[in-house]
Short mmCIF file of C-alpha atoms in Angstrom, two decimals:
data_model
loop_
_atom_site.label_atom_id
_atom_site.label_comp_id
_atom_site.label_asym_id
_atom_site.label_seq_id
_atom_site.Cartn_x
_atom_site.Cartn_y
_atom_site.Cartn_z
CA MET A 259 150.99 67.35 117.46
CA MET A 260 148.03 65.09 116.61
CA ASP A 261 144.75 65.58 118.45
CA GLN A 262 141.44 63.75 118.04
CA THR A 263 137.94 64.70 119.19
CA ASN A 264 134.48 63.18 118.82
CA THR A 265 131.28 65.19 118.52
CA ASP A 266 127.66 64.90 117.43
CA ILE A 267 127.82 67.58 114.73
CA ILE A 268 130.79 68.98 112.83
CA ILE A 269 130.13 72.36 111.22
CA ALA A 270 132.84 73.32 108.73
CA GLY A 271 132.66 77.11 108.61
CA GLY A 272 132.21 79.49 111.52
CA GLY A 273 130.65 82.39 109.65
CA LEU A 274 127.04 83.50 109.75
CA ALA A 275 125.59 80.31 108.24
CA GLY A 276 127.49 77.88 110.45
CA MET A 277 127.12 79.71 113.73
CA SER A 278 123.43 80.46 113.25
CA LEU A 279 122.85 76.76 112.53
CA ALA A 280 124.62 75.84 115.77
CA LEU A 281 122.45 78.30 117.72
CA GLN A 282 119.25 77.04 116.09
CA LEU A 283 120.13 73.45 117.01
CA LEU A 284 121.02 74.34 120.60
CA ASN A 285 117.88 76.44 121.03
CA ARG A 286 115.88 73.29 120.28
CA ASP A 287 118.10 70.79 122.13
CA ASP A 288 120.95 72.07 124.30
CA THR A 289 122.51 68.61 124.67
CA TYR A 290 124.04 68.52 121.18
CA ALA A 291 127.83 68.37 121.12
CA ILE A 292 128.92 70.68 118.29
CA THR A 293 132.38 71.43 116.91
CA ILE A 294 132.87 74.36 114.53
CA ILE A 295 135.95 74.54 112.30
CA GLU A 296 136.72 78.06 111.06
CA LYS A 297 139.73 79.30 109.06
CA ASN A 298 139.60 82.81 110.55
CA THR A 299 140.52 83.62 114.15
CA PHE A 300 138.05 85.26 116.52
CA PRO A 301 137.34 88.02 117.21
CA VAL A 302 137.02 89.19 113.60
CA HIS A 303 136.98 92.87 112.61
CA ASP A 304 133.55 94.53 112.87
CA THR A 305 133.59 95.50 109.19
CA THR A 306 134.89 92.13 108.05
CA ALA A 307 134.83 91.80 104.27
CA LYS A 308 131.79 89.62 103.62
CA VAL A 309 128.87 90.08 101.27
CA GLY A 310 125.49 89.72 102.95
CA GLU A 311 125.04 92.85 105.03
CA SER A 312 121.41 93.46 104.15
CA THR A 313 118.46 91.31 105.23
CA VAL A 314 114.90 91.03 104.04
CA GLU A 315 111.92 89.62 105.90
CA ILE A 316 112.72 85.89 106.05
CA GLY A 317 116.33 86.37 107.11
CA ALA A 318 115.43 89.09 109.62
CA HIS A 319 112.66 86.94 111.11
CA TYR A 320 115.07 84.02 111.35
CA PHE A 321 117.74 85.96 113.22
CA THR A 322 115.45 87.91 115.54
CA ASP A 323 112.54 85.52 116.24
CA VAL A 324 113.74 82.01 115.45
CA LEU A 325 117.23 82.46 116.93
CA GLY A 326 116.14 84.93 119.60
CA LEU A 327 118.56 87.72 118.68
CA LYS A 328 116.01 90.56 118.59
CA ASP A 329 117.66 92.67 121.32
CA HIS A 330 121.10 92.34 119.73
CA PHE A 331 119.77 93.45 116.35
CA LYS A 332 117.98 96.45 117.83
CA GLU A 333 121.08 97.55 119.75
CA LYS A 334 123.93 96.79 117.33
CA HIS A 335 122.54 96.94 113.80
CA LEU A 336 120.66 99.48 111.69
CA ARG A 337 116.94 99.14 111.00
CA LYS A 338 116.58 99.03 107.24
CA TYR A 339 114.33 101.59 105.55
CA GLY A 340 113.22 99.34 102.72
CA LEU A 341 114.72 98.74 99.31
CA ARG A 342 115.02 101.85 97.12
CA LEU A 343 115.91 102.19 93.43
CA PHE A 344 116.95 105.27 91.46
CA PHE A 345 116.76 105.55 87.67
CA GLY A 346 118.29 108.07 85.29
CA LYS A 347 121.55 109.90 84.69
CA VAL A 348 121.54 113.26 86.43
CA GLN A 349 124.57 115.37 87.21
CA ASN A 350 123.63 117.48 90.20
CA ASP A 351 120.38 116.89 92.10
CA TYR A 352 118.92 113.52 93.07
CA SER A 353 115.38 114.85 93.12
CA ASP A 354 115.58 114.73 89.29
CA TYR A 355 116.00 110.95 89.36
CA ASP A 356 113.02 108.59 89.19
CA GLU A 357 112.64 106.86 92.55
CA LEU A 358 111.07 103.50 93.36
CA GLY A 359 110.60 102.67 97.04
CA VAL A 360 108.38 103.23 100.05
CA SER A 361 107.26 106.40 101.77
CA GLU A 362 107.00 104.50 105.05
CA LEU A 363 107.75 101.01 106.31
CA PHE A 364 105.30 98.12 106.05
CA GLY A 365 106.03 96.90 109.55
CA ILE A 366 108.07 93.70 109.60
CA PRO A 367 111.60 94.88 110.43
CA ALA A 368 114.67 94.16 108.35
CA TYR A 369 118.23 95.17 109.12
CA GLN A 370 121.57 96.25 107.72
CA ILE A 371 123.98 93.83 109.40
CA GLU A 372 127.45 94.63 110.64
CA ARG A 373 128.72 91.14 109.86
CA GLY A 374 131.78 91.14 112.10
CA THR A 375 129.81 92.45 115.08
CA LEU A 376 127.16 89.76 114.65
CA GLU A 377 129.66 86.93 114.17
CA ASN A 378 131.67 87.96 117.25
CA TYR A 379 128.45 88.03 119.28
CA LEU A 380 127.45 84.56 118.06
CA TYR A 381 130.94 83.24 118.78
CA THR A 382 130.82 84.44 122.40
CA MET A 383 127.28 83.12 122.89
CA LEU A 384 128.07 79.69 121.43
CA LYS A 385 131.27 79.34 123.44
CA GLU A 386 129.20 79.93 126.58
CA LYS A 387 126.83 77.19 125.41
CA GLY A 388 129.68 74.70 125.15
CA VAL A 389 130.36 74.72 121.40
CA VAL A 390 133.95 73.74 120.62
CA PHE A 391 135.61 76.18 118.22
CA LEU A 392 138.64 75.26 116.18
CA ASP A 393 139.28 78.74 114.80
CA GLY A 394 142.38 79.37 112.74
CA ALA A 395 141.96 75.81 111.41
CA VAL A 396 141.84 74.69 107.77
CA PRO A 397 140.25 71.36 106.70
CA GLU A 398 142.77 69.28 104.76
CA ASP A 399 140.90 66.01 104.33
CA ILE A 400 137.30 64.87 104.65
CA GLU A 401 136.15 61.26 104.82
CA LEU A 402 132.42 60.69 104.53
CA GLY A 403 130.79 57.60 106.00
CA ASP A 404 127.26 56.59 106.86
CA LYS A 405 126.66 59.01 109.76
CA ASN A 406 130.31 58.65 110.66
CA HIS A 407 132.42 61.45 109.19
CA THR A 408 136.01 62.49 109.74
CA VAL A 409 137.57 65.89 109.12
CA VAL A 410 141.33 66.30 109.40
CA CYS A 411 142.36 69.92 109.76
CA ARG A 412 145.55 71.91 110.19
CA ARG A 413 145.76 74.46 113.01
CA GLY A 414 149.16 76.09 113.07
CA ASP A 415 151.63 73.25 113.53
CA ASP A 416 148.97 70.90 114.87
CA THR A 417 146.87 68.32 113.03
CA ILE A 418 143.42 67.82 114.53
CA THR A 419 141.05 65.00 113.60
CA VAL A 420 137.34 65.49 114.33
CA GLN A 421 134.79 62.69 114.04
CA GLY A 422 131.05 63.22 114.10
CA ARG A 423 127.71 61.70 113.18
CA TRP A 424 126.77 64.78 111.12
CA LEU A 425 128.92 67.00 108.94
CA VAL A 426 127.53 70.31 107.68
CA ASP A 427 129.50 72.36 105.16
CA ALA A 428 128.97 76.04 105.97
CA ALA A 429 132.35 77.16 104.61
CA GLY A 430 130.95 79.28 101.79
CA ARG A 431 132.69 79.32 98.42
CA GLN A 432 135.39 76.95 99.65
CA ALA A 433 132.69 74.40 98.66
CA LEU A 434 134.25 71.57 100.64
CA LEU A 435 131.50 69.01 100.02
CA ARG A 436 130.23 70.36 96.72
CA ASN A 437 133.70 70.00 95.18
CA LYS A 438 134.48 66.69 96.88
CA LEU A 439 131.27 65.10 95.62
CA ASN A 440 131.22 66.94 92.26
CA LEU A 441 127.76 68.37 92.90
CA GLN A 442 128.04 71.82 91.28
CA THR A 443 125.63 72.66 88.48
CA GLU A 444 125.39 75.60 86.10
CA THR A 445 122.50 78.02 86.58
CA GLY A 446 122.62 79.72 83.19
CA HIS A 447 122.69 83.09 84.95
CA GLN A 448 125.72 85.27 84.28
CA GLY A 449 126.49 87.73 87.04
CA ASN A 450 129.60 89.57 88.17
CA ALA A 451 130.25 91.81 91.16
CA VAL A 452 132.73 94.41 92.35
CA PHE A 453 132.35 95.26 96.03
CA PHE A 454 134.19 97.41 98.53
CA ARG A 455 133.77 99.26 101.81
CA ILE A 456 134.88 102.72 102.84
CA ASN A 457 135.38 104.10 106.33
CA LYS A 458 132.79 106.83 105.86
CA ARG A 459 129.05 107.18 106.33
CA VAL A 460 127.39 108.10 103.05
CA ILE A 461 124.07 109.93 103.47
CA ILE A 462 122.12 109.81 100.22
CA ASP A 463 119.61 112.30 101.70
CA GLU A 464 122.31 114.96 101.29
CA TRP A 465 122.33 114.50 97.52
CA SER A 466 119.38 116.91 97.13
CA ASP A 467 118.14 120.02 98.96
CA ASN A 468 114.72 119.75 97.33
CA GLU A 469 112.17 119.97 100.16
CA ALA A 470 109.44 118.07 98.29
CA TRP A 471 111.91 115.23 97.60
CA GLN A 472 112.94 115.12 101.26
CA ASN A 473 109.30 114.96 102.36
CA ARG A 474 108.43 112.03 100.11
CA VAL A 475 109.36 109.77 103.01
CA LEU A 476 107.39 109.85 106.25
CA GLU A 477 110.62 110.33 108.20
CA PRO A 478 112.72 112.79 106.15
CA GLY A 479 116.43 112.09 106.29
CA LYS A 480 116.01 108.30 106.55
CA ARG A 481 116.67 107.34 102.91
CA TRP A 482 120.30 106.48 103.73
CA LEU A 483 119.03 103.61 105.91
CA SER A 484 117.53 101.93 102.85
CA THR A 485 119.42 99.48 100.70
CA ASN A 486 119.82 102.11 97.99
CA HIS A 487 120.29 101.01 94.40
CA LEU A 488 121.50 103.07 91.44
CA MET A 489 120.12 101.35 88.37
CA GLY A 490 121.23 101.06 84.76
CA PRO A 491 120.99 98.70 81.76
CA GLY A 492 122.69 95.48 82.79
CA TYR A 493 123.79 96.66 86.22
CA TRP A 494 122.93 98.00 89.66
CA VAL A 495 124.96 99.66 92.38
CA TRP A 496 124.25 98.98 96.05
CA ILE A 497 124.86 101.45 98.86
CA ILE A 498 124.47 99.84 102.31
CA PRO A 499 125.14 101.73 105.58
CA LEU A 500 126.74 99.91 108.50
CA ALA A 501 126.40 100.64 112.21
CA SER A 502 130.17 101.22 112.55
CA GLY A 503 129.90 104.26 110.29
CA ALA A 504 131.37 102.43 107.29
CA THR A 505 129.47 102.08 104.00
CA SER A 506 129.36 99.06 101.72
CA PHE A 507 129.26 99.51 97.95
CA GLY A 508 128.80 96.96 95.23
CA ILE A 509 128.46 97.12 91.46
CA VAL A 510 126.71 94.06 90.05
CA MET A 511 126.73 93.54 86.28
CA ASP A 512 125.80 91.13 83.55
CA ASP A 513 128.57 90.14 81.16
CA LYS A 514 127.82 92.90 78.62
CA ALA A 515 127.77 95.67 81.23
CA LEU A 516 131.00 94.39 82.80
CA ALA A 517 132.76 94.27 79.42
CA ASP A 518 131.56 97.81 78.59
CA SER A 519 132.65 99.13 82.02
CA LYS A 520 136.24 97.80 81.75
CA ILE A 521 136.30 97.53 85.56
CA SER A 522 139.02 95.40 87.15
CA THR A 523 140.57 97.68 89.81
CA PHE A 524 139.33 100.23 92.34
CA GLU A 525 140.68 103.00 90.09
CA ASP A 526 138.62 101.61 87.19
CA THR A 527 135.59 101.47 89.49
CA MET A 528 135.92 105.12 90.50
CA ALA A 529 136.39 106.21 86.87
CA TRP A 530 133.22 104.33 85.90
CA LEU A 531 131.25 105.84 88.82
CA GLN A 532 132.46 109.34 87.93
CA GLN A 533 131.09 108.80 84.44
CA GLU A 534 127.79 107.06 85.33
CA HIS A 535 126.98 108.25 88.87
CA PRO A 536 129.05 111.34 89.66
CA LEU A 537 127.33 112.19 92.97
CA CYS A 538 128.09 108.69 94.23
CA ALA A 539 131.73 108.98 93.14
CA GLU A 540 131.98 112.37 94.84
CA ALA A 541 130.67 110.89 98.12
CA ILE A 542 133.37 108.19 98.03
CA GLU A 543 136.35 110.38 97.13
CA GLY A 544 138.83 110.92 99.93
CA ALA A 545 137.48 108.11 102.13
CA GLU A 546 139.66 105.29 103.43
CA LEU A 547 139.24 102.11 101.38
CA LEU A 548 138.74 99.14 103.73
CA ASP A 549 138.65 96.35 101.14
CA PHE A 550 138.01 95.67 97.46
CA LYS A 551 137.04 92.45 95.65
CA VAL A 552 136.04 91.39 92.16
CA MET A 553 133.94 88.25 91.66
CA GLN A 554 133.08 87.00 88.19
CA GLY A 555 130.50 84.31 87.44
CA TYR A 556 129.16 84.20 91.00
CA SER A 557 126.04 82.10 90.32
CA TYR A 558 126.04 78.29 90.75
CA GLY A 559 123.67 75.49 91.73
CA CYS A 560 123.98 72.18 93.56
CA LYS A 561 122.67 68.69 92.73
CA GLN A 562 122.13 67.66 96.34
CA MET A 563 122.04 69.74 99.53
CA PHE A 564 121.13 67.11 102.15
CA SER A 565 121.92 63.42 102.60
CA ASP A 566 120.36 60.75 104.79
CA SER A 567 123.98 59.62 105.38
CA GLY A 568 124.37 62.60 107.68
CA TRP A 569 125.91 65.40 105.62
CA ALA A 570 124.46 68.67 104.40
CA MET A 571 125.32 72.10 103.04
CA THR A 572 124.12 75.54 104.05
CA GLY A 573 124.78 79.12 103.00
CA GLU A 574 126.92 79.65 99.93
CA ALA A 575 128.56 76.25 100.39
CA GLY A 576 125.67 74.81 98.39
CA ALA A 577 124.26 77.24 95.83
CA PHE A 578 124.05 80.96 95.11
CA ALA A 579 121.71 82.73 92.71
CA ASP A 580 122.26 86.51 92.88
CA PRO A 581 122.67 89.32 95.45
CA PHE A 582 119.75 91.47 94.20
CA TYR A 583 116.99 91.54 96.87
CA SER A 584 119.58 90.34 99.45
CA PRO A 585 118.44 86.68 99.52
CA GLY A 586 121.60 85.28 101.14
CA SER A 587 120.33 85.29 104.71
CA ASP A 588 116.98 83.91 103.52
CA PHE A 589 118.69 80.82 102.14
CA ILE A 590 120.74 80.48 105.31
CA ALA A 591 117.44 80.47 107.22
CA LEU A 592 115.88 77.97 104.82
CA ASN A 593 118.82 75.56 104.70
CA ASN A 594 119.49 75.70 108.44
CA THR A 595 115.85 74.92 109.16
CA PHE A 596 115.89 71.90 106.85
CA VAL A 597 119.16 70.68 108.41
CA THR A 598 117.80 71.19 111.93
CA HIS A 599 114.72 69.11 111.16
CA LEU A 600 116.84 66.31 109.67
CA ILE A 601 119.25 66.18 112.62
CA GLU A 602 116.37 66.19 115.11
CA ARG A 603 114.57 63.34 113.36
CA ASP A 604 117.78 61.35 112.98
CA ARG A 605 118.49 61.72 116.70
CA LYS A 606 115.06 60.27 117.46
CA GLY A 607 116.02 57.21 115.42
CA GLN A 608 113.73 57.98 112.50
CA ASP A 609 114.52 56.94 108.93
CA ILE A 610 115.24 60.27 107.20
CA ARG A 611 115.73 59.05 103.63
CA PHE A 612 112.39 60.40 102.48
CA GLU A 613 112.76 63.72 104.34
CA ALA A 614 116.30 64.32 103.02
CA ALA A 615 115.14 63.84 99.42
CA LEU A 616 111.97 65.89 99.92
CA PHE A 617 113.75 68.78 101.65
CA HIS A 618 116.19 69.01 98.76
CA LYS A 619 113.24 69.03 96.37
CA PHE A 620 111.64 71.88 98.36
CA TYR A 621 114.95 73.75 98.44
CA ASP A 622 115.51 73.22 94.72
CA SER A 623 112.05 74.59 93.96
CA PHE A 624 112.68 77.69 96.08
CA PHE A 625 116.09 78.17 94.44
CA GLU A 626 114.82 77.76 90.87
CA ASN A 627 111.95 80.18 91.45
CA THR A 628 114.36 82.68 92.99
CA LEU A 629 116.82 82.23 90.11
CA SER A 630 114.02 83.00 87.64
CA ILE A 631 113.69 86.55 88.98
CA TYR A 632 117.26 87.32 87.84
CA LYS A 633 117.90 85.16 84.79
CA ASP A 634 117.88 87.15 81.51
CA GLN A 635 116.51 90.25 83.30
CA TYR A 636 119.58 92.39 84.02
CA GLY A 637 119.18 94.15 80.67
CA GLY A 638 115.99 95.74 82.02
CA PHE A 639 117.44 96.97 85.30
CA GLY A 640 117.69 100.52 83.96
CA ASP A 641 114.07 100.42 82.75
CA ARG A 642 111.93 102.29 85.29
CA LYS A 643 108.67 100.87 83.96
CA MET A 644 109.81 97.26 83.98
CA MET A 645 111.40 97.44 87.41
CA SER A 646 108.38 99.18 88.99
CA ILE A 647 106.23 96.26 87.89
CA LYS A 648 108.89 93.67 88.68
CA LEU A 649 109.39 94.75 92.29
CA VAL A 650 105.69 94.68 93.14
CA TRP A 651 105.30 91.24 91.57
CA ASP A 652 108.44 89.85 93.18
CA TYR A 653 107.36 91.18 96.60
CA THR A 654 103.93 89.65 96.08
CA TYR A 655 105.42 86.24 95.33
CA TYR A 656 108.02 86.51 98.09
CA TRP A 657 105.64 87.59 100.86
CA GLY A 658 102.68 85.60 99.56
CA VAL A 659 104.54 82.28 99.18
CA PHE A 660 108.12 82.02 100.48
CA ALA A 661 107.72 84.18 103.58
CA LEU A 662 104.34 82.64 104.39
CA LEU A 663 105.83 79.13 104.36
CA PHE A 664 108.82 80.15 106.48
CA PHE A 665 107.00 82.30 109.04
CA THR A 666 104.59 79.42 109.73
CA ASP A 667 107.37 76.77 109.66
CA ALA A 668 105.27 74.96 107.08
CA ILE A 669 108.46 74.03 105.21
CA GLY A 670 109.29 71.49 107.93
CA ASP A 671 105.75 70.09 108.16
CA LEU A 672 105.48 67.40 105.50
CA ASP A 673 101.73 66.91 105.94
CA THR A 674 101.06 70.61 105.40
CA MET A 675 103.39 70.76 102.40
CA ARG A 676 101.59 67.79 100.81
CA LYS A 677 98.22 69.51 101.25
CA ILE A 678 99.32 72.82 99.75
CA THR A 679 101.48 71.43 96.90
CA PRO A 680 98.72 71.89 94.26
CA ASN A 681 98.41 75.56 95.26
CA LEU A 682 102.18 75.99 95.30
CA LEU A 683 102.26 74.70 91.72
CA LYS A 684 99.69 77.36 90.81
CA THR A 685 101.92 80.08 92.26
CA GLN A 686 104.92 78.73 90.37
CA LYS A 687 102.98 78.83 87.13
CA LEU A 688 101.97 82.45 87.74
CA ASN A 689 105.53 83.39 88.65
CA LYS A 690 106.91 81.70 85.55
CA LYS A 691 104.54 83.69 83.35
CA MET A 692 105.49 87.00 84.98
CA GLN A 693 109.23 86.34 84.83
CA MET A 694 108.98 85.42 81.13
CA LEU A 695 107.16 88.69 80.41
CA LEU A 696 109.80 90.65 82.31
CA ALA A 697 112.67 88.81 80.60
CA GLU A 698 111.20 89.58 77.18
CA ARG A 699 111.13 93.29 77.94
CA ALA A 700 114.60 93.18 79.52
CA GLN A 701 116.15 92.12 76.21
CA LYS A 702 115.43 95.63 74.89
CA ARG A 703 117.79 97.19 77.51
CA LEU A 704 115.55 100.27 77.66
CA VAL A 705 116.40 103.41 79.60
CA LEU A 706 113.51 105.86 79.96
CA PRO A 707 114.25 109.58 80.46
CA ALA A 708 114.09 110.49 84.17
CA LYS A 709 111.17 112.67 85.20
CA GLY A 710 111.78 112.99 88.91
CA SER A 711 108.79 110.73 89.58
CA PHE A 712 108.16 108.63 92.69
CA MET A 713 106.63 105.14 92.56
CA ASP A 714 105.50 104.62 96.15
CA GLN A 715 105.04 100.92 96.88
CA PHE A 716 103.61 101.63 100.31
CA LEU A 717 100.42 102.80 98.58
CA VAL A 718 99.89 99.45 96.80
CA PRO A 719 97.02 97.82 98.76
CA CYS A 720 97.92 94.18 98.07
CA LEU A 721 101.46 94.64 99.40
CA GLY A 722 100.16 95.99 102.68
CA GLU A 723 97.71 93.11 102.91
CA LEU A 724 100.35 90.45 102.22
CA ASN A 725 102.73 91.96 104.75
CA ASP A 726 100.03 92.26 107.42
CA VAL A 727 99.27 88.53 107.14
CA LEU A 728 102.84 87.74 108.20
CA LYS A 729 102.41 89.73 111.43
CA ASN A 730 99.76 87.29 112.64
CA PRO A 731 101.36 84.62 114.86
CA ASP A 732 98.40 82.28 114.27
CA ILE A 733 98.36 82.21 110.48
CA ASP A 734 96.31 79.46 108.86
CA VAL A 735 98.79 78.74 106.07
CA GLU A 736 96.29 76.94 103.80
CA MET A 737 93.71 79.71 103.93
CA ALA A 738 96.33 82.45 103.63
CA LEU A 739 97.91 80.81 100.59
CA GLU A 740 94.53 80.56 98.84
CA LYS A 741 93.89 84.27 99.45
CA ASN A 742 97.36 85.16 98.22
CA ILE A 743 96.85 83.15 95.03
CA ALA A 744 93.65 85.08 94.39
CA ILE A 745 95.64 88.33 94.63
CA MET A 746 98.30 87.01 92.24
CA GLN A 747 95.70 85.88 89.73
CA LYS A 748 94.17 89.36 89.75
CA ILE A 749 97.37 91.35 89.28
CA VAL A 750 99.10 89.28 86.58
CA PRO A 751 96.77 90.51 83.77
CA TYR A 752 97.16 94.11 84.97
CA PHE A 753 100.94 93.84 84.90
CA GLU A 754 100.89 92.12 81.52
CA ASP A 755 98.90 95.05 80.16
CA MET A 756 101.15 97.65 81.83
CA LEU A 757 104.21 96.08 80.18
CA SER A 758 102.64 96.34 76.73
CA ASP A 759 103.16 99.28 74.35
CA GLU A 760 99.39 99.90 74.32
CA ALA A 761 99.06 100.40 78.09
CA THR A 762 97.02 103.38 79.29
CA THR A 763 96.69 105.00 82.71
CA GLN A 764 93.00 104.08 82.92
CA ILE A 765 92.12 102.19 86.15
CA ASP A 766 88.92 100.33 87.01
CA ASP A 767 87.64 99.67 90.53
CA GLU A 768 88.88 96.07 90.61
CA GLU A 769 92.43 97.09 89.77
CA ARG A 770 92.33 99.96 92.25
CA ALA A 771 91.33 97.52 95.00
CA VAL A 772 94.58 95.54 94.63
CA LEU A 773 97.05 98.02 93.14
CA GLY A 774 95.64 101.41 94.08
CA ASN A 775 96.81 104.12 91.66
CA TYR A 776 100.16 102.46 91.06
CA ARG A 777 99.53 102.15 87.31
CA GLN A 778 99.36 105.94 87.01
CA SER A 779 102.64 106.51 88.84
CA VAL A 780 104.40 103.85 86.73
CA LEU A 781 103.07 104.97 83.35
CA ALA A 782 103.03 108.73 83.93
#
């Protein structure tokens, strides 16, 4: 049977990126006619096999404040207890590992997302708002016009043709538009991932009975709510708890670490964990395996994300850098906001050629700066000293620049972005210097002997200051950015010194004002 429908906006992909875009558009104008084409059938399983279960500040702010899902997140998802890294190779007691994390939370909430639960909730909400869902449908042909696009899809035995003014590819790695238009670019970053879920709650707090270790965190017993990372040269392991009681695991490696590991199956994965992280392997043994995937060469870029002809990409349909720091939902938030602004301006009859080009330029700048924090640095992921410095710098840049621009919606305000561009270029220059220093050290693939030390990022004054700024609903973005640049300019020389072989634990008053006693905990 042939069926045809007309709509304002076609969204190809009914996962997190596509459905959150639909909700963002309808929150701003509930008269949009939107059709979503999704290959899966709703409802999906709560623990559906998708990467992207952990959020950081931009993504969490987007879902809870911009989309208005705060109550749902509080009720159905786990509040994240920060990002936590462990270094060393210890057989029995986790208190002997070096630990990098926070003793208490900075304040802006982030979450561990049960993807299936969230997507089912969005599906029900959007259906009630009048969104047309073609679930169980696969796009077979796409014709792009000038704000007149046609998607022909197969749904069972039926062929359905959908026409719309806008077409947004949110179908992830199917890359419908990126492949059709030959827009993929190489990033130069080699990354590979093995990820799986088990039907068991893994509590990392149970991996040590040491009372002092338990009391390092303000709320003992809450470490398991962190995105916990087990670190090594060329790799990291994630452990993410889910509200259903399941636990997500991933092993992310550069090419050398993957070749050395010889991982290709779940059995290989368990053998490697038993060798490198025996307590982790022990926690997994006997649990029901829910899914298992291997993904090689996961990083890719895109020449063009948005077009004034009325098409765009969001989520992994466009580009993907790396899963470390959980940036996936951040880029969903960023892309969806750019797309929303373009569709709104187009509906008002405005010429969006300039905005479409400029938004891609903004996006490309954010992507390239994000990519720089991974590229050529995996070799240093087992290096406690390097990573302790890296995380504080990367947080500083993330909260002081990216989050500031998103929380204030400056990214959609072209006048504001023009004014602050000179200062943004200053931040990019500082970030480039720091990432080059880190990449140089990473080439050594150092692993320092574990001492059972704790690098508490909550005690770093500048991090608390940068995070507090984001809590202010009336941020003056220009003034805040200038203050944040001043912080960055102060700490870069300190970090450069700390990375050197001649570094000492000596601290002057100026350094203590921005970094506290962090140098001593890193270099001890």
